[in-house]
PDB file of C-alpha atoms in Angstrom:
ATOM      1  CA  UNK N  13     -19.427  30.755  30.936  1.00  0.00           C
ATOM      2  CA  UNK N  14     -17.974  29.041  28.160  1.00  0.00           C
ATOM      3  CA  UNK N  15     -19.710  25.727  26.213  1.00  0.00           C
ATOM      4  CA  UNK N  16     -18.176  23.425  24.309  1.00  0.00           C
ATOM      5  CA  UNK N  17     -19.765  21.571  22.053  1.00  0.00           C
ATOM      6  CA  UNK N  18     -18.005  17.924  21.266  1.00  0.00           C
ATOM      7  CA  UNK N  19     -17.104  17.847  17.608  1.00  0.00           C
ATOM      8  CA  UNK N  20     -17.044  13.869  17.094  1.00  0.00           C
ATOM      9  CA  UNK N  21     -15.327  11.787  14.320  1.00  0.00           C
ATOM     10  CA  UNK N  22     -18.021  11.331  11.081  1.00  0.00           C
ATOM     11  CA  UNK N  23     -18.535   8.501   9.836  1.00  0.00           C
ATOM     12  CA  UNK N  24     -17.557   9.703   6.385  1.00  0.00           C
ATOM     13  CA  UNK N  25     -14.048  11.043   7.802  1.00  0.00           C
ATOM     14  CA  UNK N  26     -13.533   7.523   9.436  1.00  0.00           C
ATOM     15  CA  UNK N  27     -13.829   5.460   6.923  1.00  0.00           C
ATOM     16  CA  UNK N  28     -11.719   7.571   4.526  1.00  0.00           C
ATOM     17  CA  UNK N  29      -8.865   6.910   6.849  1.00  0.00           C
ATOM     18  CA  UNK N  30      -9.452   3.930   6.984  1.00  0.00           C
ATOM     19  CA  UNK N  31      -9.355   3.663   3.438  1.00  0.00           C
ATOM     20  CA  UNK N  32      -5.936   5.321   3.640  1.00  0.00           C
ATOM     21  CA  UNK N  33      -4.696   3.198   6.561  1.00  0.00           C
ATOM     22  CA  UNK N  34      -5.599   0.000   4.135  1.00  0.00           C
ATOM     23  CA  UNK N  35      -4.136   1.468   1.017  1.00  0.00           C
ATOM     24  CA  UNK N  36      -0.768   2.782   3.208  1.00  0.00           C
ATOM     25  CA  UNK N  37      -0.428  -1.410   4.192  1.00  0.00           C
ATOM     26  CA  UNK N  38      -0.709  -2.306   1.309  1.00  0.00           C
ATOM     27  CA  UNK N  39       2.143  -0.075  -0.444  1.00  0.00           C
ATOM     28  CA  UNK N  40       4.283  -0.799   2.730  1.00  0.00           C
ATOM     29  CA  UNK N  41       3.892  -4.270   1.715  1.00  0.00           C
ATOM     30  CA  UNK N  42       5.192  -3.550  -1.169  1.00  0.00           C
ATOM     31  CA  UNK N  43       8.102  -1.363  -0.874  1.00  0.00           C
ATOM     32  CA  UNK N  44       9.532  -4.061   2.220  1.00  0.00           C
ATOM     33  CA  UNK N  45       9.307  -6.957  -0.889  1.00  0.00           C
ATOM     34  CA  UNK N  46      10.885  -4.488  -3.490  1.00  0.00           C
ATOM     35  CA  UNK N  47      13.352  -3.619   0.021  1.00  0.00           C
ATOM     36  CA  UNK N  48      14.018  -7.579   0.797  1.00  0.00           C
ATOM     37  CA  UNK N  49      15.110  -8.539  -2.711  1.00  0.00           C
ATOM     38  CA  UNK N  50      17.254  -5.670  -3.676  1.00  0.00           C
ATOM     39  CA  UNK N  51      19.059  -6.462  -0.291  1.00  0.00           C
ATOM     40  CA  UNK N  52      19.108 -10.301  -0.846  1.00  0.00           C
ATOM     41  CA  UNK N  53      17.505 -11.780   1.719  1.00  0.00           C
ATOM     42  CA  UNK N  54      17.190 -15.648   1.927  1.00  0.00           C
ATOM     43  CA  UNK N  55      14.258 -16.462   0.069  1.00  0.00           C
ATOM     44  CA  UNK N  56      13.966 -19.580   1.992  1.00  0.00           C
ATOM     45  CA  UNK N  57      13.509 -17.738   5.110  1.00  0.00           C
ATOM     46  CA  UNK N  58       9.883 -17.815   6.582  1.00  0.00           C
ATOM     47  CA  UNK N  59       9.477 -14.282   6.861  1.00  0.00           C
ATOM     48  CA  UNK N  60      10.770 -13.056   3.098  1.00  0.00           C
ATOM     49  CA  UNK N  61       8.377 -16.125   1.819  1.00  0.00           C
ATOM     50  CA  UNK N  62       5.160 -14.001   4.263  1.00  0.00           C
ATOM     51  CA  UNK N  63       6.139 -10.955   2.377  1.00  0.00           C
ATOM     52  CA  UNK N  64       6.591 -12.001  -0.754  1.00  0.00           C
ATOM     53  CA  UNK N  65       3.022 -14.300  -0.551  1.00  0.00           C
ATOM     54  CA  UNK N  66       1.254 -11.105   0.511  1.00  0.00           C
ATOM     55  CA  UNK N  67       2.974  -8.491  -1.912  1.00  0.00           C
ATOM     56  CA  UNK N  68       2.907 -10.855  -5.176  1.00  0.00           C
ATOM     57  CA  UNK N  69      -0.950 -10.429  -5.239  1.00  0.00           C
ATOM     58  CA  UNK N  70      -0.998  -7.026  -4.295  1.00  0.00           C
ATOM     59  CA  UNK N  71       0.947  -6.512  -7.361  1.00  0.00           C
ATOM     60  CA  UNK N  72      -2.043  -7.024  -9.463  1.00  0.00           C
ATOM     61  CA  UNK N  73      -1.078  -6.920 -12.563  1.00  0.00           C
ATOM     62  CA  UNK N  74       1.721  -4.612 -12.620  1.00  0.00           C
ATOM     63  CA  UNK N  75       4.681  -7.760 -12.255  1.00  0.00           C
ATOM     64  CA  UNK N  76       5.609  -8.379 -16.498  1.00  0.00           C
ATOM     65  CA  UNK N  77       4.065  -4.916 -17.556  1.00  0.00           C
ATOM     66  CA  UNK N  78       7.218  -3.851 -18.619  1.00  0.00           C
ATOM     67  CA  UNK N  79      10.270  -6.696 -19.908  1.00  0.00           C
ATOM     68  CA  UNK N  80      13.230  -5.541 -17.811  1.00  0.00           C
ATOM     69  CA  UNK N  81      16.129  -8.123 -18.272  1.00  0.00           C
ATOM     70  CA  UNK N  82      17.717  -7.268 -14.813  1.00  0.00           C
ATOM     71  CA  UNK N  83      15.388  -8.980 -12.208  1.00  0.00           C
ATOM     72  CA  UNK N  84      16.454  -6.583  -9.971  1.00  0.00           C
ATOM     73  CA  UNK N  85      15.290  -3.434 -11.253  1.00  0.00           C
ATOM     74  CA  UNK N  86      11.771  -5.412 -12.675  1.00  0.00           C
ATOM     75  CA  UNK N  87      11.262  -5.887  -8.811  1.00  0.00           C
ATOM     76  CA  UNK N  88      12.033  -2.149  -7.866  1.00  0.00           C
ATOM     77  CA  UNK N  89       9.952  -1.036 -10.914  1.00  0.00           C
ATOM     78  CA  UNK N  90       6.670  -3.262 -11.115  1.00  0.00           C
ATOM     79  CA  UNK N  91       6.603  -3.787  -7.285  1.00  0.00           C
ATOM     80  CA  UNK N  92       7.326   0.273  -6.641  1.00  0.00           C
ATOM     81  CA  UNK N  93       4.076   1.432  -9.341  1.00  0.00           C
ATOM     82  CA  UNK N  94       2.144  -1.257  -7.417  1.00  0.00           C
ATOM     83  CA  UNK N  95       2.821   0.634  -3.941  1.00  0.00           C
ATOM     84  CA  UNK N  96       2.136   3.969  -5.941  1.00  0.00           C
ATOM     85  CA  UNK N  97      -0.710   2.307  -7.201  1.00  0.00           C
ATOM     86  CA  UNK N  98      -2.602   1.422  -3.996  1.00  0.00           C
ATOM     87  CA  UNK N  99      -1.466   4.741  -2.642  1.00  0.00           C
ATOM     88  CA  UNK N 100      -3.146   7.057  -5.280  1.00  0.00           C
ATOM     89  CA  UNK N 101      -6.041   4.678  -5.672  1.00  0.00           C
ATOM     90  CA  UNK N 102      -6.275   4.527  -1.382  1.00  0.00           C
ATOM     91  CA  UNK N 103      -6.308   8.645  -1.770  1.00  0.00           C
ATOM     92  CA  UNK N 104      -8.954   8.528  -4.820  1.00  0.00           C
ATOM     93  CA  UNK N 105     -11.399   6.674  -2.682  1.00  0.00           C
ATOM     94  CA  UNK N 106     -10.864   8.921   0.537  1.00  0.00           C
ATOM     95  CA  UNK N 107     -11.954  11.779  -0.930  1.00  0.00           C
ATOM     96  CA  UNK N 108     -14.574  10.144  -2.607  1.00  0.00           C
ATOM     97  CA  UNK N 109     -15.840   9.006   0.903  1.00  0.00           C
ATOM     98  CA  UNK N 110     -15.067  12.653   2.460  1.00  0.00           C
TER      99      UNK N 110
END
């Protein structure tokens, strides 16, 4: 006969993914902003203002680190190493918890 024993989820292993889970939002928030501008959606529209009121903050203090002239590419840049930001920071604190 053949036993199984049930190998449940820790508690450790749970909250590190859902560490990653919060720190994957967040950069998706992000990169949708950096996506929505560079395409050049209405910024009047009530959607692009959601986005852009969640992913400004979330941008700590990465938006004026570095003077770009093009406002463009100051979007893709400051708004893309805030996404890479929460993502290596999200993967830090996982394996902390692990």
């Amino acid at each position: 006969m053949v036993t199984r024993r049930w190998h449940g989820t820790s508690t450790r292993g749970s909250a590190a993914r859902i560490v990653t889970a919060i720190g994957a939002i967040f950069a998706i928030i992000e990169v949708v902003y950096i996506l929505l501008v560079v395409l050049g959606a209405n910024a009047g529209n009530a959607f692009v203002r959601f986005i852009a009121s969640l992913a400004e903050p979330l941008a700590l203090f990465f938006p004026g680190l570095f003077p770009i002239a093009n406002p463009t590419l100051a979007v893709i840049v400051n708004y893309g190493l805030a996404a890479v930001f929460w993502l290596v920071v999200a993967g830090f604190i996982a394996r902390l918890l692990r």
